[in-house]
Coordinates of N, CA and C in Angstrom, one line a residue:
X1 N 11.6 4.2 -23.1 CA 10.6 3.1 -23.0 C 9.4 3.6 -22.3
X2 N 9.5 4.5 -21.1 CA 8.6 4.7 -20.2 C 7.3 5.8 -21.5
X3 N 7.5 6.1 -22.1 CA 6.6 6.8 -23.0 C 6.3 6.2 -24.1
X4 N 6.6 5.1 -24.3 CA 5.7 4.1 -25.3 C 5.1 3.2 -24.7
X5 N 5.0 3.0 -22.8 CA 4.2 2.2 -22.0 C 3.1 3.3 -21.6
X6 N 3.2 4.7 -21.6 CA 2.6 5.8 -21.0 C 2.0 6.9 -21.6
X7 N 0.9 7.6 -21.2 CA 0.2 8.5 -21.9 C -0.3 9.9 -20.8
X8 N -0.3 11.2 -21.2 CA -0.7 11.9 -20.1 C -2.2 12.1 -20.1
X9 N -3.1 11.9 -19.7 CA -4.6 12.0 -19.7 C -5.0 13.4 -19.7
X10 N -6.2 14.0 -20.2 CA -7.0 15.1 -19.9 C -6.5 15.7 -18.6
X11 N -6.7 15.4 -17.7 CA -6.4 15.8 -16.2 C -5.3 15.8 -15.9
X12 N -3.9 15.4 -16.2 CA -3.0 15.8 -16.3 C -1.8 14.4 -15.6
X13 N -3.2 13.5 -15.6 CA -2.5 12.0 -14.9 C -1.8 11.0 -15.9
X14 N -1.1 10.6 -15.3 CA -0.1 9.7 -16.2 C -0.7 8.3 -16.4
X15 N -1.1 7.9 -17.7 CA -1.8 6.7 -17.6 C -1.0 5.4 -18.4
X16 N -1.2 4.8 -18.3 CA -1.0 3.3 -18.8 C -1.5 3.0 -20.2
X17 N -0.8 2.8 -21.2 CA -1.4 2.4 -22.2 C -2.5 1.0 -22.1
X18 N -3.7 1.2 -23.1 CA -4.5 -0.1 -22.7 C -3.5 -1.7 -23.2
X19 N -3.7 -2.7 -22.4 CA -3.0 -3.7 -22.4 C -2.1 -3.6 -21.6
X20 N -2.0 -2.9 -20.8 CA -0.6 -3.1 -19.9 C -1.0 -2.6 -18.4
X21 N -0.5 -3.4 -17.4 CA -1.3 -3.1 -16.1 C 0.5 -2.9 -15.0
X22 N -0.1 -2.8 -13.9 CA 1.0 -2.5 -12.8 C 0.9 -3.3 -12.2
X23 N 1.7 -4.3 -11.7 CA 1.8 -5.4 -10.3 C 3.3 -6.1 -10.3
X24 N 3.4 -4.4 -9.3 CA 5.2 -4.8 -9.0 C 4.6 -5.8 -7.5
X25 N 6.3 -6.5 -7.6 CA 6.1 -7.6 -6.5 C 6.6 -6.7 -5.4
X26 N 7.0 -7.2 -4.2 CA 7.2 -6.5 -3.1 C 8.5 -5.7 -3.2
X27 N 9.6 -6.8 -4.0 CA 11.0 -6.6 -3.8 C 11.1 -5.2 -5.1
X28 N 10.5 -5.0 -5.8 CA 10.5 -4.5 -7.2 C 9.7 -2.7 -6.4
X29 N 8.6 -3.0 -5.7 CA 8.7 -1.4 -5.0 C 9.2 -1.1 -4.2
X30 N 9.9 -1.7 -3.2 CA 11.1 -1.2 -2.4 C 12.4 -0.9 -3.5
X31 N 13.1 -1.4 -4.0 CA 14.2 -1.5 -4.5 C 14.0 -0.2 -5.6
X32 N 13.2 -0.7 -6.3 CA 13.0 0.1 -8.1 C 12.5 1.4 -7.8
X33 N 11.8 1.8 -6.6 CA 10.3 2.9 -6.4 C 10.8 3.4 -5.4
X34 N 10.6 3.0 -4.5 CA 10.8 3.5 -2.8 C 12.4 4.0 -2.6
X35 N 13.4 3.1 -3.1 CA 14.8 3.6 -2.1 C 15.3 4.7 -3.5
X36 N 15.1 4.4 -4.7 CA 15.5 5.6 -5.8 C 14.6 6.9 -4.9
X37 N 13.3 7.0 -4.8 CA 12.5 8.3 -4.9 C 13.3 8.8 -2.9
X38 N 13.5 7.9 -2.0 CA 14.5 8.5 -0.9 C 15.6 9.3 -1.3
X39 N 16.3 9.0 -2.4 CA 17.7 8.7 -2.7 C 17.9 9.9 -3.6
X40 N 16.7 10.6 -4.3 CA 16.3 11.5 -5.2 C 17.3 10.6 -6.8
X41 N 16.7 9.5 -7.0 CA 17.2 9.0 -7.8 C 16.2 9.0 -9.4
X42 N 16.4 9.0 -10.3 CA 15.3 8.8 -11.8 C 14.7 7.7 -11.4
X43 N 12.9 7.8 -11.1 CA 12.5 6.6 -11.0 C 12.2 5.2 -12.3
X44 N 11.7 4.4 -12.8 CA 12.0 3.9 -13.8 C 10.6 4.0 -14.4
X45 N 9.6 4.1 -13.6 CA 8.3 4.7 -14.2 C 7.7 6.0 -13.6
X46 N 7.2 6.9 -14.1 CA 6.1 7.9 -13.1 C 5.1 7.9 -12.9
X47 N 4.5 6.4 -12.5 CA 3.3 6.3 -12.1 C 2.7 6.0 -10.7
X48 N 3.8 6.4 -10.1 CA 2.9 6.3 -8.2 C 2.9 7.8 -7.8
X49 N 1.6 7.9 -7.8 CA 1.7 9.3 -7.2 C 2.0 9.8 -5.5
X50 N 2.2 10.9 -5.3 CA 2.0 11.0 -4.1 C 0.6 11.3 -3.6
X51 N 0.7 10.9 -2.5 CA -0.8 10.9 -1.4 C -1.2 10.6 -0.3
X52 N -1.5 11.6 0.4 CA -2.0 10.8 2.5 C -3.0 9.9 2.1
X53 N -2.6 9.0 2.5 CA -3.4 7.4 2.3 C -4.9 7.4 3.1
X54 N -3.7 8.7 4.2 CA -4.6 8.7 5.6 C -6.1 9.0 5.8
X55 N -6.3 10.2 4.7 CA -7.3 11.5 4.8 C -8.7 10.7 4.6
X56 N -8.5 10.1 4.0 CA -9.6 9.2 3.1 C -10.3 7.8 3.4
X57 N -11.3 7.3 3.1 CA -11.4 5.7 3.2 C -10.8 5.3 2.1
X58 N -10.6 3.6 1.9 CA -9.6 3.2 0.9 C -10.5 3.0 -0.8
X59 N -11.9 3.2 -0.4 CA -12.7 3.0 -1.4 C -12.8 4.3 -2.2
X60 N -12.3 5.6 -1.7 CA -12.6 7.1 -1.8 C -10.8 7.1 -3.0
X61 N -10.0 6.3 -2.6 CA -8.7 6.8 -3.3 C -8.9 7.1 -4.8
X62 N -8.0 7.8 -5.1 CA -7.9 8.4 -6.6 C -7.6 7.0 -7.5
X63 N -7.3 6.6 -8.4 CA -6.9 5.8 -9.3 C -7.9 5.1 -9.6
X64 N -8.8 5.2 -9.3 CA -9.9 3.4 -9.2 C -10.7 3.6 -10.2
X65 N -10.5 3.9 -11.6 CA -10.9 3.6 -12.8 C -10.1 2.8 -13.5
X66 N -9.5 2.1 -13.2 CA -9.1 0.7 -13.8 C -7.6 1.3 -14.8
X67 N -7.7 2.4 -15.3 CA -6.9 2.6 -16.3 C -5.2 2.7 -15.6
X68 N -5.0 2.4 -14.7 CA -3.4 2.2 -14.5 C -3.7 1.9 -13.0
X69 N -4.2 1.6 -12.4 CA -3.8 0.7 -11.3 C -4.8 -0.4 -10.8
X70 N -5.9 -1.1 -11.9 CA -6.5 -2.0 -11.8 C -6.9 -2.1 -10.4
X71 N -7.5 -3.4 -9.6 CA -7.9 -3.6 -8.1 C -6.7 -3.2 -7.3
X72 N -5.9 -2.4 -7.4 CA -4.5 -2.2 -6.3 C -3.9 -1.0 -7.2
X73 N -4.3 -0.1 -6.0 CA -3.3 1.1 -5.8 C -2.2 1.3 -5.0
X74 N -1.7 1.8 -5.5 CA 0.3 2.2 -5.2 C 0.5 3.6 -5.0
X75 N 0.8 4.3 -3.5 CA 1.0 6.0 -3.1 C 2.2 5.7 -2.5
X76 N 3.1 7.0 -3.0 CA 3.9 7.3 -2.1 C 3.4 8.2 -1.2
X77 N 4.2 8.2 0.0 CA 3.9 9.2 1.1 C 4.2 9.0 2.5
X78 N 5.0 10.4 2.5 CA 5.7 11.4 4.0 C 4.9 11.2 4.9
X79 N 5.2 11.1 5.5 CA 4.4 11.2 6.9 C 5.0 12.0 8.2
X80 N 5.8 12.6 8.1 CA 6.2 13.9 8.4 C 5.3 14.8 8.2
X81 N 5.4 15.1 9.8 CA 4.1 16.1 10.2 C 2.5 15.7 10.4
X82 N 2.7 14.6 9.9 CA 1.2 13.7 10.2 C 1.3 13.3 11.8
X83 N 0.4 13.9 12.7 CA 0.6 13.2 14.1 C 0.1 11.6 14.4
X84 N 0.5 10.7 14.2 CA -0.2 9.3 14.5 C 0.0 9.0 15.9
X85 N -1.6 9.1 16.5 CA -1.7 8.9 17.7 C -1.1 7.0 18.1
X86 N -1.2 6.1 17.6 CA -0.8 5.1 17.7 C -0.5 4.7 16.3
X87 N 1.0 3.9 16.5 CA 1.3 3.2 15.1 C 0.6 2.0 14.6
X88 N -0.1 1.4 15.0 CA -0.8 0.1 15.3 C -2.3 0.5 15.0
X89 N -3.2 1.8 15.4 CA -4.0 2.3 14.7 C -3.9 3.5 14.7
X90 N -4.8 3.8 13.1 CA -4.3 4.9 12.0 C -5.3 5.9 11.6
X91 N -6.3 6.5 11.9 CA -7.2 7.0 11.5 C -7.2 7.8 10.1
X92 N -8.4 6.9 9.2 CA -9.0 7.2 8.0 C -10.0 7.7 7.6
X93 N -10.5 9.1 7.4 CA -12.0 9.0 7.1 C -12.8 8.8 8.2
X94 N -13.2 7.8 7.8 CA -14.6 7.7 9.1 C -14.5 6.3 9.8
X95 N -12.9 6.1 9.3 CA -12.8 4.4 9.9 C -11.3 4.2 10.5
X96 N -10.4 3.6 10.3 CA -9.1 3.5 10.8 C -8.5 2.1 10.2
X97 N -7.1 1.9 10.4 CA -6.6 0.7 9.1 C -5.8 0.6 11.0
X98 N -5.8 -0.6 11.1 CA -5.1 -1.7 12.3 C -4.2 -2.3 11.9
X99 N -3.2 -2.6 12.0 CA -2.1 -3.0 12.1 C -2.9 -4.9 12.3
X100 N -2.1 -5.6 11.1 CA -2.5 -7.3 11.4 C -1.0 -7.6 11.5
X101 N 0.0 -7.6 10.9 CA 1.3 -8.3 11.1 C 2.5 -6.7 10.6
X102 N 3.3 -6.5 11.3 CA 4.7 -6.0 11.6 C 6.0 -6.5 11.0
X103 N 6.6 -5.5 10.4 CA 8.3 -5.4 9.9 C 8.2 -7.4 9.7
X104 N 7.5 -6.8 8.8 CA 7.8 -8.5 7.2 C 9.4 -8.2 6.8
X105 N 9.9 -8.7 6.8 CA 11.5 -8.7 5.8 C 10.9 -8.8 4.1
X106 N 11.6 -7.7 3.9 CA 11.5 -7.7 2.2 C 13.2 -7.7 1.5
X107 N 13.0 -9.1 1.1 CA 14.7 -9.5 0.6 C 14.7 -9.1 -0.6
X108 N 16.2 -8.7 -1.4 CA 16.4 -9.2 -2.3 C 17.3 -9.8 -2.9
X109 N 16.1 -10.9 -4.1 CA 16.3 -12.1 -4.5 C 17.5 -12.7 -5.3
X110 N 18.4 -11.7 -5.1 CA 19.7 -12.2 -5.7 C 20.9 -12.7 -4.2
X111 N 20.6 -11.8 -3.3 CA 21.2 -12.4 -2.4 C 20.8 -12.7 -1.3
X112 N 19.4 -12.3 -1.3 CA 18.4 -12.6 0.5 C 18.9 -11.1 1.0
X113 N 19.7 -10.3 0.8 CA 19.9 -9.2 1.7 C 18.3 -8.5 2.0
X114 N 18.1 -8.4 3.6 CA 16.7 -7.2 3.5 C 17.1 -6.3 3.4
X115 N 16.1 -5.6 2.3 CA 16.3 -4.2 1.6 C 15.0 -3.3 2.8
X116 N 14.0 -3.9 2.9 CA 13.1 -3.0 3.3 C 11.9 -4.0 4.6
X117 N 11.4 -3.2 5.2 CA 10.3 -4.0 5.8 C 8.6 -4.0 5.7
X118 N 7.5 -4.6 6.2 CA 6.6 -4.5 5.0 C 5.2 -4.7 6.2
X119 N 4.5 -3.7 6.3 CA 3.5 -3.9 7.7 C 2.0 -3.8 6.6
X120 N 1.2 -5.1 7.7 CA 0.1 -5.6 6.8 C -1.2 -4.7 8.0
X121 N -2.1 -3.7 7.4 CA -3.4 -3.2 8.0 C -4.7 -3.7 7.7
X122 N -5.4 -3.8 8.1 CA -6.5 -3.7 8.0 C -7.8 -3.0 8.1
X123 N -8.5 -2.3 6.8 CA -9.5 -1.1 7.1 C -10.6 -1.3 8.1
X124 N -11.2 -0.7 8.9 CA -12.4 -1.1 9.8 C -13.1 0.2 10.1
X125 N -14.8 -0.1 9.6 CA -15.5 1.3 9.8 C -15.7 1.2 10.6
X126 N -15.8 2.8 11.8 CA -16.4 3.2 12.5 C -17.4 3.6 12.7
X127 N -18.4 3.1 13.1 CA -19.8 3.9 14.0 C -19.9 3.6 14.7
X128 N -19.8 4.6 15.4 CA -20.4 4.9 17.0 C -19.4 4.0 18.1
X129 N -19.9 2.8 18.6 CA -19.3 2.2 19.3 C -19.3 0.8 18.7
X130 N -19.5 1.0 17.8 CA -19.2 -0.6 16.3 C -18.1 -0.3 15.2
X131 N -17.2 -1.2 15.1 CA -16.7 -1.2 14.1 C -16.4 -2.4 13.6
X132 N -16.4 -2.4 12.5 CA -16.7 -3.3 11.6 C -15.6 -3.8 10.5
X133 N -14.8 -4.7 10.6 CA -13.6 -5.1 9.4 C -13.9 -5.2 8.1
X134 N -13.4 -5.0 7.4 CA -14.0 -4.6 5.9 C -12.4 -5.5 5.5
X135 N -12.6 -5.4 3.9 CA -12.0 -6.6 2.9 C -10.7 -5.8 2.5
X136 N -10.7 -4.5 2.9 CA -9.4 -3.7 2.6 C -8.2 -3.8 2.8
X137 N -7.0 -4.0 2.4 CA -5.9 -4.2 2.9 C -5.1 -3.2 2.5
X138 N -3.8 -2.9 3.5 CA -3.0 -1.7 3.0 C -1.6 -3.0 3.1
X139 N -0.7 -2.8 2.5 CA 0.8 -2.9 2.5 C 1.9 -1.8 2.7
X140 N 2.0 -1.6 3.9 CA 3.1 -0.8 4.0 C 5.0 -0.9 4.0
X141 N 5.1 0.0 3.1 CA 6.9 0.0 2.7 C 7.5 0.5 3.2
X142 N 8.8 0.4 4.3 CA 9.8 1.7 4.5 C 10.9 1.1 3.9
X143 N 12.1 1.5 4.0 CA 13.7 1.4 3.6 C 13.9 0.5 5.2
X144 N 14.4 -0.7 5.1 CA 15.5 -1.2 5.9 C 16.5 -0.3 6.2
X145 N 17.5 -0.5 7.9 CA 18.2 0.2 7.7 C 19.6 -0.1 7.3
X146 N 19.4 -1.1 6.5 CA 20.8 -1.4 5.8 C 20.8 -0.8 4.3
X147 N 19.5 -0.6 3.7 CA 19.0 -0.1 2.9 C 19.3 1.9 2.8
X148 N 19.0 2.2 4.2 CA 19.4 3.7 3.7 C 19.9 3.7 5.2
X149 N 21.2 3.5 5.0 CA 22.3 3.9 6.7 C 22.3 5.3 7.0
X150 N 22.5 6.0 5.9 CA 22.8 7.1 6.6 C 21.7 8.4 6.7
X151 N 20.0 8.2 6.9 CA 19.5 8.8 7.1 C 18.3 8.3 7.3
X152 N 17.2 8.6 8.5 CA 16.0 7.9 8.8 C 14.9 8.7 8.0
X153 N 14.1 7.8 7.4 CA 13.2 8.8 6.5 C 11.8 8.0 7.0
X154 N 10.5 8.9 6.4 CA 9.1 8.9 6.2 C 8.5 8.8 5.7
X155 N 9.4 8.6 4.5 CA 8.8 8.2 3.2 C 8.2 6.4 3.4
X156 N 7.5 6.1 2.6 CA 7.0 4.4 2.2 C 5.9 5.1 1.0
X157 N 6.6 3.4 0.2 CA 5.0 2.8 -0.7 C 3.8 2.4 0.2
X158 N 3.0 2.8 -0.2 CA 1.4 2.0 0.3 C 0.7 1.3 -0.8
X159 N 0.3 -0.2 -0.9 CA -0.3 -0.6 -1.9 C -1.6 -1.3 -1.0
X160 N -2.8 -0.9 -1.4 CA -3.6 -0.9 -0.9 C -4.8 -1.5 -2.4
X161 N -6.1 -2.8 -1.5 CA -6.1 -3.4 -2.6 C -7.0 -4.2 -1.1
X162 N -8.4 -4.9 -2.2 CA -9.8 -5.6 -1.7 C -9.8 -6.7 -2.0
X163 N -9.5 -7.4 -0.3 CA -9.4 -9.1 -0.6 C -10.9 -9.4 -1.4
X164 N -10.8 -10.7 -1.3 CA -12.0 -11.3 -2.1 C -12.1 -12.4 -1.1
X165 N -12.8 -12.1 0.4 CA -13.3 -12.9 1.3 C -14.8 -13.0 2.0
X166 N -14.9 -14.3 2.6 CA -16.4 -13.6 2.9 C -16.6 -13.3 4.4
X167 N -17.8 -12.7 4.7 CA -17.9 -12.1 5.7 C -18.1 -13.1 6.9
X168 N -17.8 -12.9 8.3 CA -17.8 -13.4 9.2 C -18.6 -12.9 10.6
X169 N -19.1 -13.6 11.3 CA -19.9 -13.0 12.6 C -19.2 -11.9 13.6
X170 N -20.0 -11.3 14.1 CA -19.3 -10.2 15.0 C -18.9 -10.7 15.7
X171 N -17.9 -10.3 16.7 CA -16.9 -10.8 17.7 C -16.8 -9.5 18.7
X172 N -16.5 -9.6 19.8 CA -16.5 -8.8 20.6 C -14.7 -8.4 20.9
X173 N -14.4 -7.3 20.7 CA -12.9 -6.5 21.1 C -12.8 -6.7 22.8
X174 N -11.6 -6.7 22.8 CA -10.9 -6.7 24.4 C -11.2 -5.0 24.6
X175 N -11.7 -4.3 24.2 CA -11.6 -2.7 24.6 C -13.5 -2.9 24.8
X176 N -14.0 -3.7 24.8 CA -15.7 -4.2 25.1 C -16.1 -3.2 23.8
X177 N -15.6 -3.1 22.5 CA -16.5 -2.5 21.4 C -16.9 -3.5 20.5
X178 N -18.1 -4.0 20.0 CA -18.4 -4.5 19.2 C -17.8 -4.6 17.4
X179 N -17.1 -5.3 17.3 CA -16.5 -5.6 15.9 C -17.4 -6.8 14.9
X180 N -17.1 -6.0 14.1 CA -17.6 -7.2 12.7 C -16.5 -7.8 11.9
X181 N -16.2 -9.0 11.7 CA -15.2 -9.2 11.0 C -15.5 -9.7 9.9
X182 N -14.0 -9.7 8.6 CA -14.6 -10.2 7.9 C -13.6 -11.2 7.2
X183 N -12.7 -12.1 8.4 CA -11.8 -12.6 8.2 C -10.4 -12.0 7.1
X184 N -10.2 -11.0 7.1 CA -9.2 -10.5 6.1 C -8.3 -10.9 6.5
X185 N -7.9 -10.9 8.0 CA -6.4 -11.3 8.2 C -6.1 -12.5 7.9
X186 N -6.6 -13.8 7.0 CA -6.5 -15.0 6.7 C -6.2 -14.9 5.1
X187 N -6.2 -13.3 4.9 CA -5.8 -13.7 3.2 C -4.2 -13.9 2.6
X188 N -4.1 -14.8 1.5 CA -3.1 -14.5 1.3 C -2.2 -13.4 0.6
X189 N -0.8 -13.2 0.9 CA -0.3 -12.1 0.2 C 0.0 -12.5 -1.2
X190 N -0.4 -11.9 -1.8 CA -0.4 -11.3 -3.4 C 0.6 -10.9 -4.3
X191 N 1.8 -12.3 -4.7 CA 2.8 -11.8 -5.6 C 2.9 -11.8 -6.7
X192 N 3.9 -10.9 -7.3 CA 3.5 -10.7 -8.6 C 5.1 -10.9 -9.2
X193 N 4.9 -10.9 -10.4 CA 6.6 -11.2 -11.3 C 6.8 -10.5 -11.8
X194 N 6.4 -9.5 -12.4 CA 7.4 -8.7 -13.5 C 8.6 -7.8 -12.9
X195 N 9.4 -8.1 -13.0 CA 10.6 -7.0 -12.5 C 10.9 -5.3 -12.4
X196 N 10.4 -5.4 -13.4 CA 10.0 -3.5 -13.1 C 8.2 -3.4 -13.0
X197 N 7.7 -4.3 -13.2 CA 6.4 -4.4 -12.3 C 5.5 -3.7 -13.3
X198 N 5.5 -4.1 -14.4 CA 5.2 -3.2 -15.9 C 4.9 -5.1 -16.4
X199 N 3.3 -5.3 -16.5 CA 3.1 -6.9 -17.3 C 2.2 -6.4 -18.6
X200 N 2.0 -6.8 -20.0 CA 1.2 -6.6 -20.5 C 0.1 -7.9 -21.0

């Protein structure tokens, strides 16, 4: 099946046939994506690549010609060996992604069991002694540990993806740095249906 939804490109990337897009729901990349590629199991598509989410701003990521991951990209990636001076903030580029909400339960919908947990960031450029909230959002994936008992890993999905909000007045941080906001943390989360996360 996965090769009559798929095509390998010039460059050597795995693309999406036209008419068919990706928007797995939450429970569909933990389960389907994340705990198989832990588990060294056949994934059901090969189309999340690996990649430090980190190195980059979220505008700079690979995929963003529409042809297989439309407004929302999907990375796997280790973070083993990546030093993160604070989990809560992340440095990207020339800006950093903030931590807005912490270990979301991600059930699944056949019995409520949580499979995984699901932390919401937010991008913010830095200059100088301003930084500024931008419309960016990351979704982060680990394994629950009911999900994978017998081994702690570093792996997660990141689905990363530009609210459609508008801008808001600066506000001043408790650290006395000047912020711009741009209300992101008021958006809502973004679910999707298809079960192997494959809609055409």
């Amino acid at each position: 099946m996965e090769d009559l939804m798929t095509y390998v490109d010039d460059d050597g990337s795995v693309r999406l046939l036209p008419g068919y897009k990706f928007d797995p729901t939450d429970e569909v990349l933990v389960e389907f994506y994340l705990k198989r590629r832990v588990f060294a199991q056949p994934l059901p598509f090969h189309i999340i690549p690996d990649f430090d989410v980190f190195q980059i701003e979220p505008w700079s990521l690979p995929g963003g010609d529409g042809k297989i991951f439309n407004e929302r990209k999907c990375f796997f990636y280790n973070t083993t060996g990546r030093d993160l001076e604070s989990i809560d903030i992340r440095v990207a580029g020339s800006g950093q992604w903030r931590v807005m909400e912490k270990d979301k339960d991600v059930p699944i919908s056949q019995n409520n069991q949580v499979i995984g947990r699901r932390n919401t960031l937010n991008f913010w450029e830095v200059q100088g002694v301003y930084a500024r909230r931008t419309k960016w959002v990351m979704h982060e994936f680990h394994l629950a540990l009911i999900a994978n008992p017998t081994k702690m890993t570093n792996w997660a999905i990141y689905r990363i993806f530009k609210n459609k909000v508008k801008d808001a007045k600066k506000v001043n941080n408790a650290r006395g740095c000047k912020e711009e906001s741009s209300n992101a943390n008021t958006a809502e989360v973004i679910d999707f249906n298809a079960e192997s996360g494959l809609s055409s």
